[in-house]
């Protein structure tokens, strides 16, 4: 039994106040067939919406099978809508993308039962649509659509059918058929309440109510209620929402299926909404790969320079006011190099002097760095000559005028000609070219290809006129403790040079390639971080794009949401549906983005020749990140959808 007591409903539209129901009391008994008639605007639909729990009264009480509606929560209301009441609308309110059968079983998605397609088919057969089960609903005529809607209202075996002008949009033949179906249902014991304009239809009911201006005017019994078949059946006690894990999983799968279907109907827009996240993820993947590749390349290059290399230099000249004084105590000499090699765990040593020179061959010339160095330079710097040979210790000690040229110098002086054996002049002194260095590229601080190497003693005594060494390269013995070696070198130098106590600390400086490496790795890591944060911003922008589209989608599908709620979806169901849709957008965008990023990485490394390294961690991270963005930015639109009032949503145009 449905019982309204002194119910009021007032609508406010800005200044306008409409009193749609002004104290209506009405009891509808089980098994009755009630027709409600009245002029347009008299409050019939408002009354039906209250009866159908699509809206709540502002005043008065409403009890459904003895349960006071005002005391029920959203979940319980949804459950009552789903199980006790079938609602039939004038506008049918079918979901156009779905088949007739899918529309019929839609309410079951929100119930404890699985979608029962067999039952759906038998209901469609019952309303005379047996062969139309797989038709999309927009391929059906009005009468057929209303029959689908009736089948839908029956799918959860309700005890009450509420029909608001179900034949209002139909021709008279369809009207007669629909009335026939409703009478059959009533004969089977289902309570039917129908709103109509037609006196003929009103005359077929068992009870006829006339409304005017929000009040019941007349209420007549035309036929007795047949002995109720199951009227005494006790009301099912409120069932707790289903909690089985399998059931939950089934619902999630079903939500996923519907989410995918919704996205598939609007492919271009779905793709566009993914675009932001797609580009973001692609950028993250590519940038991280490039950053990681650059870091590894730098590390590899430095490793070839040797982390076992020390560079010993004198500190600032120690006699104040007389910089570079001949007698400065900390100036290095060849003897220092020799003694380090003899006394300390050192594999190789190379004393160096630096200068610049005007290098000429015929009428061509080049202003290049001149490095006087030891015979083991090639070994220590992994630069065996690509042509010719390197000079020997003997050539160094007899101060031979031989030179090994960097690639750029060769290019300038000789072009394609073979330089080996030719005589060049450095600052007007003749040298024989005996070798060419491999191309090294500029390493930031100096161009290693624009250099001429000559024996250190030749450089000191025959070319640059220096009697001290500028710096000494020291290659530590295998497995030597570098820190210890640095200390030993310092102490050895201090023991050989008379340095005032106050200046012992800064008298000699020792550079360590490991320090340089650390500094470079640090800077390339900073670079990677920078790239990643730029990419993260684009991911964020992608997320905002998803949110936009989802908001549009919620607005666009307001009627659909209203319908889902009307057939028993809880706010949670609606929330999950939209969250899953935005999750799908995020994940799909992320997956495509990963593929795009991977391809871009391959292209960058093959076209530009850059070192790149895709890391599975970055891929996994961006995947989960995009899923998170899908959910995170989907929450607001989904909550908005979940909060919609069913009847307002259904009225939305
Ligand atoms: P009927 O179905 O008998 O034609 P309704 O119940 O739809 O009448 O409407 C009763 C009155 O309430 C009408 O004046 C209508 O304009 C008004 N009304 C109905 N729904 C709303 C609403 N959501 N907002 C504002 N006014 C409404
Ligand atoms: Mg109406």
XYZ file of C-alpha atoms and ligand atoms in Angstrom:
681
model
C 0.000 0.000 0.000
C 1.142 3.497 -0.864
C -0.034 6.205 1.487
C 0.349 9.986 1.115
C -0.779 12.196 3.998
C -1.220 15.928 3.575
C 1.648 16.289 1.113
C 2.900 19.651 -0.156
C 5.271 20.409 -2.995
C 6.289 23.914 -4.002
C 8.617 24.880 -6.845
C 10.582 28.080 -6.803
C 11.935 29.530 -10.025
C 13.565 32.803 -9.059
C 10.700 35.112 -8.061
C 8.074 32.621 -9.207
C 6.605 30.256 -6.633
C 4.407 27.420 -7.894
C 2.398 25.391 -5.402
C 2.222 22.129 -7.345
C 0.671 20.084 -4.529
C -1.277 21.751 -1.741
C -1.949 19.094 0.836
C -2.742 15.883 -0.996
C -3.777 12.775 0.942
C -4.177 9.525 -0.944
C -3.943 5.796 -0.235
C -3.467 3.325 -3.031
C -4.247 -0.261 -2.192
C -2.460 -3.297 -3.522
C -3.960 -4.663 -6.724
C -5.795 -1.448 -7.640
C -5.821 0.179 -11.081
C -5.959 3.945 -10.541
C -6.338 6.586 -13.254
C -5.459 10.188 -12.439
C -7.000 12.818 -14.687
C -6.812 16.583 -14.719
C -5.823 19.586 -16.778
C -2.247 20.334 -17.619
C -0.357 21.860 -14.702
C -2.698 20.461 -12.057
C 0.136 18.581 -10.322
C -0.352 15.050 -11.716
C 3.299 14.510 -12.666
C 4.507 15.987 -9.408
C 2.293 13.511 -7.556
C 3.610 10.606 -9.655
C 7.224 11.597 -9.017
C 6.582 11.587 -5.300
C 4.840 8.206 -5.517
C 7.787 6.874 -7.542
C 10.373 8.207 -5.061
C 11.962 10.304 -7.793
C 11.406 13.342 -5.607
C 10.555 13.919 -1.962
C 7.639 15.847 -0.435
C 8.472 19.082 1.373
C 5.749 18.518 3.925
C 3.546 15.614 4.893
C 4.313 11.933 5.012
C 4.626 9.187 2.459
C 4.811 5.514 3.388
C 5.636 2.739 0.935
C 4.419 -0.628 2.223
C 4.579 0.812 5.700
C 8.003 2.456 5.479
C 8.187 6.216 5.963
C 10.114 7.668 3.042
C 11.470 10.644 4.971
C 13.530 8.269 7.105
C 15.285 6.576 4.203
C 18.787 7.313 2.929
C 19.839 7.617 -0.706
C 20.849 3.969 -0.904
C 17.542 2.717 0.491
C 15.536 5.015 -1.768
C 17.448 3.704 -4.755
C 16.753 0.172 -3.626
C 13.010 0.807 -3.305
C 12.896 2.431 -6.740
C 14.641 -0.574 -8.135
C 12.629 -3.331 -6.468
C 9.176 -2.069 -5.594
C 8.281 0.393 -8.310
C 8.399 0.387 -12.085
C 8.138 3.843 -13.632
C 6.914 4.459 -17.185
C 7.488 7.931 -18.639
C 5.650 9.789 -21.355
C 8.971 10.318 -23.186
C 9.985 6.642 -22.783
C 13.482 7.642 -21.568
C 15.360 4.792 -23.192
C 19.124 4.979 -23.669
C 19.570 5.417 -27.419
C 22.978 3.752 -27.790
C 21.764 0.484 -26.374
C 19.672 -2.311 -27.806
C 16.118 -2.893 -26.649
C 17.266 -5.883 -24.606
C 20.088 -3.963 -22.929
C 17.626 -1.234 -21.982
C 15.290 -3.768 -20.468
C 17.955 -5.330 -18.225
C 19.552 -1.974 -17.280
C 17.912 -1.826 -13.812
C 19.453 -5.186 -13.013
C 22.918 -3.691 -13.283
C 22.083 -1.954 -10.028
C 20.377 -4.842 -8.321
C 21.670 -7.880 -6.555
C 20.889 -10.054 -9.568
C 23.002 -10.391 -12.599
C 21.667 -9.019 -15.854
C 19.229 -11.750 -16.826
C 19.006 -11.595 -20.619
C 16.612 -14.563 -20.803
C 14.150 -12.756 -18.579
C 14.624 -9.591 -20.624
C 13.790 -11.521 -23.788
C 10.693 -13.107 -22.287
C 9.490 -9.680 -21.076
C 10.018 -8.240 -24.545
C 8.060 -11.158 -25.961
C 5.323 -10.487 -23.422
C 4.958 -6.885 -24.655
C 5.009 -8.108 -28.256
C 8.605 -7.257 -29.217
C 10.059 -10.753 -29.349
C 11.896 -10.196 -32.620
C 13.199 -6.731 -31.840
C 15.497 -7.527 -28.927
C 18.724 -6.606 -30.726
C 17.484 -3.384 -32.326
C 18.958 -0.141 -31.120
C 16.158 1.796 -29.477
C 16.405 4.722 -31.889
C 15.376 2.322 -34.663
C 12.009 1.689 -33.006
C 8.644 3.436 -33.360
C 7.083 5.322 -30.459
C 4.735 2.492 -29.549
C 7.591 0.003 -29.651
C 9.761 2.228 -27.463
C 7.018 2.514 -24.866
C 6.690 -1.264 -24.844
C 10.435 -1.569 -24.243
C 10.017 0.887 -21.354
C 7.221 -1.258 -19.909
C 9.388 -4.366 -20.166
C 12.143 -2.429 -18.381
C 9.795 -1.400 -15.587
C 8.942 -5.080 -15.034
C 12.426 -6.555 -14.991
C 12.832 -6.489 -11.208
C 9.291 -7.785 -10.532
C 7.892 -4.590 -8.980
C 4.601 -4.602 -7.109
C 3.648 -1.163 -8.398
C 3.711 0.279 -11.919
C 3.504 4.066 -12.204
C 2.816 5.381 -15.709
C 2.798 9.144 -16.364
C 0.807 9.698 -19.573
C 2.323 6.578 -21.152
C 0.197 6.963 -24.274
C 0.497 10.730 -24.562
C 2.948 10.506 -27.450
C 1.329 7.536 -29.179
C -1.269 6.917 -31.865
C -4.581 5.388 -30.828
C -3.719 1.845 -31.918
C -0.539 1.808 -29.831
C -2.540 3.384 -27.041
C -4.974 0.506 -27.011
C -2.135 -2.025 -27.007
C -0.341 -0.332 -24.114
C -3.573 -0.197 -22.119
C -4.081 -3.886 -22.832
C -0.664 -4.705 -21.443
C -1.221 -2.596 -18.312
C -4.590 -4.255 -17.669
C -2.987 -7.685 -18.032
C -0.346 -6.729 -15.507
C -3.012 -5.525 -13.110
C -4.892 -8.771 -13.577
C -1.722 -10.536 -12.412
C -1.841 -8.580 -9.173
C 0.405 -5.617 -9.918
C -0.855 -2.252 -8.682
C -1.096 0.239 -11.584
C -1.344 4.014 -11.342
C -1.731 5.824 -14.644
C -1.913 9.526 -15.438
C -3.894 10.372 -18.541
C -5.712 13.085 -20.424
C -8.095 10.659 -22.047
C -11.532 10.149 -20.524
C -11.752 6.748 -22.285
C -8.685 5.522 -20.522
C -9.910 6.888 -17.217
C -13.126 4.977 -17.694
C -11.246 1.662 -18.015
C -9.631 2.025 -14.564
C -10.997 0.581 -11.324
C -10.641 3.923 -9.558
C -10.713 7.409 -11.089
C -9.168 10.471 -9.444
C -9.511 14.007 -10.782
C -7.009 16.699 -9.834
C -7.179 20.480 -10.093
C -4.704 23.112 -8.893
C -2.654 20.788 -6.790
C -5.570 19.181 -5.009
C -7.641 16.030 -5.451
C -11.109 17.053 -6.587
C -12.983 13.803 -6.989
C -12.142 10.195 -6.216
C -14.528 7.496 -7.558
C -14.437 3.718 -7.413
C -15.525 2.286 -10.789
C -14.763 -1.407 -10.233
C -13.937 -3.439 -7.170
C -10.357 -4.551 -6.581
C -10.012 -8.232 -7.419
C -9.132 -10.471 -4.469
C -5.451 -9.650 -4.057
C -3.244 -12.513 -5.221
C -0.180 -11.760 -3.186
C -1.243 -8.707 -1.281
C -0.584 -10.401 1.997
C 3.008 -11.198 1.058
C 5.160 -9.473 3.635
C 7.342 -6.641 2.488
C 10.864 -7.768 1.875
C 12.971 -6.358 4.694
C 15.548 -3.846 3.512
C 18.453 -5.754 2.130
C 21.935 -4.501 2.816
C 23.665 -3.488 -0.415
C 25.278 -6.559 -1.963
C 28.785 -6.973 -0.714
C 30.019 -10.196 -2.309
C 33.399 -9.755 -3.909
C 32.401 -11.622 -7.052
C 29.301 -9.490 -7.375
C 31.353 -6.344 -6.974
C 33.745 -7.557 -9.622
C 30.863 -8.283 -11.982
C 29.536 -4.788 -11.463
C 32.952 -3.255 -12.097
C 33.282 -5.284 -15.285
C 29.838 -4.170 -16.355
C 30.702 -0.532 -15.597
C 33.855 -0.956 -17.657
C 31.880 -2.410 -20.535
C 29.435 0.482 -20.449
C 32.226 3.008 -20.030
C 33.995 1.665 -23.097
C 30.733 1.662 -25.031
C 30.113 5.292 -24.045
C 33.618 6.271 -25.159
C 33.292 4.278 -28.373
C 30.156 6.147 -29.410
C 32.125 9.374 -29.482
C 35.475 8.244 -30.790
C 36.840 11.566 -31.982
C 36.025 13.319 -28.743
C 37.326 10.470 -26.623
C 40.563 10.607 -28.566
C 40.819 14.370 -28.202
C 40.265 14.103 -24.472
C 43.103 11.583 -24.314
C 45.373 13.807 -26.351
C 46.647 15.856 -23.438
C 47.548 12.890 -21.312
C 48.892 11.095 -24.376
C 51.281 13.924 -25.196
C 52.193 14.306 -21.536
C 53.069 10.652 -21.081
C 54.857 10.554 -24.433
C 56.899 13.585 -23.388
C 57.741 12.096 -19.995
C 58.917 8.857 -21.557
C 60.969 10.572 -24.245
C 62.528 13.156 -21.947
C 63.445 10.638 -19.297
C 64.966 8.406 -21.965
C 67.004 11.282 -23.381
C 68.075 12.463 -19.933
C 69.041 8.978 -18.867
C 70.878 8.400 -22.156
C 72.803 11.663 -21.812
C 73.796 10.791 -18.281
C 75.064 7.385 -19.327
C 76.950 8.891 -22.262
C 78.655 11.410 -20.010
C 79.541 8.689 -17.573
C 80.952 6.497 -20.320
C 83.020 9.365 -21.698
C 84.358 10.178 -18.269
C 85.161 6.548 -17.638
C 87.325 6.629 -20.787
C 89.080 9.665 -19.375
C 89.764 7.545 -16.386
C 88.461 7.900 -12.883
C 91.922 6.741 -11.885
C 93.473 9.967 -13.163
C 94.875 12.697 -10.903
C 96.060 16.097 -12.076
C 98.734 17.778 -9.972
C 99.116 21.554 -10.295
C 101.012 24.123 -8.305
C 98.802 26.440 -6.256
C 99.100 30.222 -6.474
C 102.683 31.523 -6.638
C 103.908 31.776 -3.086
C 106.080 34.859 -3.101
C 103.679 37.676 -2.644
C 103.888 40.417 -5.227
C 106.183 38.459 -7.495
C 103.823 36.187 -9.358
C 105.424 33.447 -11.461
C 108.753 34.296 -9.905
C 111.464 31.942 -11.060
C 112.233 30.831 -7.591
C 108.673 30.208 -6.355
C 108.940 27.195 -4.109
C 105.959 25.310 -5.450
C 106.865 25.243 -9.136
C 106.947 21.717 -10.534
C 109.852 20.225 -12.415
C 110.577 17.054 -14.346
C 112.233 15.569 -11.306
C 108.920 15.758 -9.438
C 107.281 13.635 -12.125
C 110.074 11.081 -12.049
C 110.038 10.706 -8.293
C 106.254 10.290 -8.108
C 106.528 7.469 -10.622
C 109.331 5.845 -8.686
C 107.967 6.131 -5.158
C 104.191 5.932 -5.360
C 101.670 3.321 -6.644
C 101.373 4.908 -10.035
C 101.048 3.251 -13.449
C 101.937 6.142 -15.672
C 102.836 9.755 -15.407
C 102.942 12.579 -17.883
C 104.353 16.047 -17.236
C 102.757 18.826 -19.302
C 103.435 22.378 -20.394
C 100.810 24.457 -22.172
C 101.052 27.242 -24.682
C 99.691 28.497 -27.960
C 101.400 28.558 -31.287
C 101.045 29.796 -34.827
C 101.208 26.557 -36.808
C 101.945 26.857 -40.520
C 102.301 24.561 -43.498
C 103.042 26.208 -46.805
C 100.712 29.182 -46.932
C 98.149 27.710 -44.579
C 98.141 28.361 -40.890
C 96.296 27.619 -37.676
C 96.436 29.219 -34.267
C 96.233 26.240 -31.958
C 96.923 25.064 -28.448
C 100.370 23.499 -28.084
C 100.710 20.855 -25.424
C 104.127 19.581 -24.449
C 103.476 16.223 -22.878
C 104.956 12.860 -22.003
C 105.201 9.782 -24.143
C 102.447 8.050 -22.150
C 99.815 10.718 -22.950
C 98.235 8.544 -25.633
C 97.835 5.667 -23.208
C 96.506 7.783 -20.373
C 93.929 9.606 -22.452
C 92.839 6.689 -24.597
C 93.893 8.502 -27.743
C 96.058 6.251 -29.857
C 96.912 8.001 -33.134
C 94.543 7.168 -35.982
C 97.421 7.690 -38.398
C 101.148 7.446 -37.907
C 102.509 6.977 -34.398
C 103.133 8.658 -31.096
C 106.514 9.973 -29.992
C 108.766 7.812 -27.808
C 110.471 8.570 -24.459
C 113.765 8.717 -26.367
C 112.457 11.393 -28.727
C 111.384 13.296 -25.615
C 114.739 13.075 -23.905
C 116.690 14.160 -27.035
C 114.154 16.963 -27.587
C 113.143 15.793 -31.052
C 111.086 18.196 -33.097
C 108.185 15.834 -33.816
C 104.490 16.646 -33.575
C 101.183 14.786 -33.316
C 98.286 16.824 -34.670
C 94.657 17.087 -33.583
C 91.984 16.443 -36.207
C 91.073 20.102 -36.679
C 94.649 21.185 -37.189
C 95.081 18.507 -39.857
C 91.914 19.698 -41.509
C 93.102 23.297 -41.642
C 96.658 22.673 -42.771
C 96.381 19.626 -44.969
C 92.757 19.142 -45.981
C 92.666 15.692 -47.537
C 96.430 15.434 -47.978
C 98.356 12.897 -45.854
C 100.263 14.924 -43.239
C 102.538 12.150 -42.014
C 106.195 12.971 -42.687
C 105.492 16.588 -43.687
C 107.354 19.458 -42.046
C 105.247 22.144 -40.334
C 106.362 25.228 -38.460
C 105.245 26.089 -34.944
C 106.185 29.675 -34.106
C 108.713 29.420 -36.986
C 110.395 26.290 -35.604
C 110.239 23.301 -37.929
C 108.566 20.073 -36.724
C 107.961 16.784 -38.482
C 104.391 15.441 -38.323
C 104.482 11.840 -37.099
C 100.864 11.184 -36.120
C 97.241 12.289 -36.070
C 95.005 12.095 -32.959
C 91.511 10.577 -33.026
C 88.637 13.051 -33.182
C 87.420 13.752 -29.658
C 84.976 16.590 -29.967
C 84.996 19.577 -27.713
C 84.324 18.565 -24.145
C 83.038 21.902 -22.947
C 86.085 23.594 -21.516
C 88.486 23.101 -24.398
C 88.503 21.809 -27.935
C 90.557 18.643 -27.811
C 90.856 18.507 -31.589
C 92.453 21.941 -32.008
C 95.759 20.944 -30.451
C 99.324 20.050 -31.367
C 101.158 17.575 -29.126
C 104.953 17.680 -28.910
C 107.435 16.081 -26.465
C 107.450 17.978 -23.171
C 111.180 18.619 -23.129
C 111.133 19.867 -26.705
C 108.333 22.216 -25.702
C 110.149 23.521 -22.628
C 113.558 24.107 -24.134
C 113.039 24.566 -27.856
C 109.642 26.185 -28.243
C 108.009 27.767 -25.197
C 111.103 28.601 -23.168
C 109.736 27.320 -19.859
C 111.806 25.774 -17.101
C 108.948 24.447 -15.037
C 106.032 22.093 -15.537
C 102.451 23.420 -15.666
C 100.756 20.239 -14.505
C 101.366 16.541 -14.150
C 98.878 13.814 -15.176
C 99.065 10.866 -12.807
C 97.432 7.525 -13.561
C 97.015 5.564 -10.349
C 97.937 1.914 -10.129
C 95.044 -0.500 -10.414
C 92.918 -0.622 -7.238
C 94.905 2.169 -5.608
C 93.079 4.196 -2.953
C 92.673 7.541 -4.707
C 92.291 9.620 -1.546
C 95.371 8.078 -0.032
C 97.328 8.583 -3.252
C 96.347 12.244 -3.317
C 97.705 12.690 0.196
C 100.909 10.850 -0.647
C 101.499 12.978 -3.726
C 100.970 16.130 -1.699
C 103.356 15.030 1.036
C 106.001 13.972 -1.462
C 105.830 17.351 -3.145
C 106.002 19.190 0.168
C 109.070 17.170 1.115
C 110.799 18.217 -2.100
C 109.804 21.858 -2.073
C 110.567 24.321 0.697
C 107.095 25.711 1.246
C 106.477 28.099 4.144
C 104.345 26.392 6.807
C 101.529 28.889 6.358
C 101.153 27.927 2.700
C 101.437 24.170 2.861
C 97.709 23.667 2.374
C 97.364 25.517 -0.915
C 100.822 24.957 -2.342
C 99.748 22.027 -4.502
C 96.368 21.294 -5.970
C 95.296 17.866 -6.997
C 92.286 17.440 -9.276
C 90.507 14.163 -9.289
C 88.522 12.965 -12.300
C 86.056 11.314 -9.937
C 85.164 14.776 -8.620
C 84.621 16.022 -12.138
C 82.479 12.994 -12.847
C 80.380 13.585 -9.779
C 79.862 17.207 -10.757
C 78.857 16.265 -14.280
C 76.497 13.493 -13.177
C 74.955 15.929 -10.764
C 74.351 18.452 -13.500
C 72.933 15.892 -15.886
C 70.651 14.675 -13.108
C 69.457 18.217 -12.576
C 68.793 18.354 -16.299
C 66.753 15.148 -16.180
C 64.753 16.500 -13.266
C 64.074 19.680 -15.158
C 62.902 17.758 -18.218
C 60.732 15.510 -16.064
C 59.103 18.440 -14.313
C 58.257 20.091 -17.618
C 56.749 16.819 -18.752
C 54.831 16.527 -15.488
C 53.255 19.893 -16.089
C 52.044 18.686 -19.454
C 50.564 15.624 -17.705
C 48.741 17.946 -15.363
C 47.389 19.870 -18.306
C 46.303 16.554 -19.772
C 44.423 15.807 -16.554
C 42.632 19.117 -16.722
C 41.656 18.228 -20.289
C 40.094 15.000 -19.041
C 38.213 16.872 -16.358
C 36.840 19.280 -18.940
C 35.606 16.545 -21.195
C 34.088 14.629 -18.319
C 32.240 17.727 -17.162
C 30.890 18.221 -20.658
C 29.968 14.563 -20.750
C 28.106 14.768 -17.437
C 26.146 17.790 -18.639
C 25.413 16.155 -21.943
C 24.228 12.952 -20.328
C 22.240 14.536 -17.544
C 19.061 12.839 -18.771
C 20.826 9.500 -18.917
C 21.994 9.949 -15.335
C 18.469 10.871 -14.272
C 17.117 7.752 -15.934
C 19.736 5.514 -14.340
C 18.842 6.907 -10.963
C 15.139 6.554 -11.673
C 15.569 2.835 -12.334
C 17.518 2.360 -9.118
C 21.135 3.464 -9.518
C 22.587 4.725 -6.247
C 24.789 7.832 -6.198
C 27.718 5.455 -5.774
C 26.798 3.564 -8.944
C 26.777 6.811 -10.918
C 30.027 7.930 -9.291
C 31.748 4.679 -10.243
C 30.410 4.791 -13.765
C 31.943 8.190 -14.454
C 35.135 7.478 -12.532
C 35.645 4.359 -14.593
C 35.087 6.313 -17.785
C 37.725 8.864 -16.872
C 39.998 6.072 -15.680
C 39.613 4.412 -19.070
C 40.452 7.703 -20.803
C 43.498 8.169 -18.586
C 44.751 4.620 -18.985
C 44.114 4.472 -22.715
C 45.793 7.859 -23.198
C 48.674 6.692 -21.027
C 49.097 3.449 -22.959
C 49.088 5.200 -26.327
C 51.412 7.849 -24.863
C 53.866 5.168 -23.810
C 53.881 3.749 -27.318
C 54.322 7.233 -28.812
C 57.096 8.057 -26.331
C 58.867 4.828 -27.142
C 58.699 5.472 -30.869
C 59.851 9.087 -30.397
C 62.793 7.831 -28.361
C 63.789 5.433 -31.118
C 63.481 8.184 -33.727
C 65.574 10.612 -31.676
C 68.326 8.082 -31.227
C 68.353 6.968 -34.856
C 67.951 10.406 -36.495
C 69.937 12.629 -34.157
C 72.278 9.928 -32.998
C 71.624 10.826 -29.375
C 72.140 8.287 -26.696
C 68.776 7.328 -25.174
C 67.736 4.799 -22.593
C 64.101 3.834 -21.994
C 63.604 2.672 -18.460
C 60.808 0.243 -17.535
C 60.446 2.146 -14.278
C 59.595 5.355 -16.150
C 57.084 3.464 -18.287
C 55.395 1.874 -15.275
C 55.425 5.172 -13.422
C 53.792 7.134 -16.215
C 51.208 4.400 -16.679
C 50.114 4.525 -13.059
C 50.398 8.278 -13.080
C 47.995 8.558 -15.990
C 45.579 6.143 -14.331
C 45.814 8.292 -11.208
C 45.186 11.435 -13.225
C 42.178 9.790 -14.864
C 40.681 9.054 -11.457
C 41.887 12.216 -9.736
C 40.535 14.589 -12.338
C 37.432 12.430 -12.833
C 36.339 12.740 -9.225
C 34.859 16.200 -9.485
C 32.723 15.513 -12.591
C 31.708 12.096 -11.241
C 30.610 13.566 -7.916
C 28.684 16.187 -9.790
C 26.894 13.461 -11.721
C 26.243 11.403 -8.594
C 24.676 14.353 -6.805
C 22.058 15.032 -9.481
C 18.428 14.795 -8.426
C 16.777 12.181 -10.672
C 13.740 14.155 -11.687
C 15.610 17.401 -12.305
C 18.107 15.445 -14.374
C 15.294 13.868 -16.383
C 13.721 17.271 -17.040
C 17.073 18.654 -18.281
C 17.060 19.736 -21.909
P 0.855 18.113 -14.742
O 1.674 16.890 -14.841
O -0.460 17.926 -14.129
O 0.738 18.839 -16.041
P 3.001 19.078 -13.103
O 2.977 18.288 -11.883
O 3.999 18.723 -14.134
O 1.557 19.140 -13.756
O 3.213 20.593 -12.703
C 2.484 21.250 -11.718
C 2.979 22.687 -11.636
O 4.275 22.717 -11.134
C 3.016 23.359 -12.983
O 2.643 24.691 -12.846
C 4.468 23.278 -13.374
O 4.842 24.364 -14.175
C 5.153 23.316 -12.034
N 6.403 22.558 -12.035
C 6.521 21.249 -12.192
N 7.816 20.865 -12.082
C 8.536 21.989 -11.855
C 9.920 22.276 -11.664
N 10.868 21.318 -11.635
N 10.282 23.550 -11.477
C 9.352 24.531 -11.476
N 8.053 24.326 -11.649
C 7.615 23.085 -11.841
Mg 2.577 15.966 -16.447
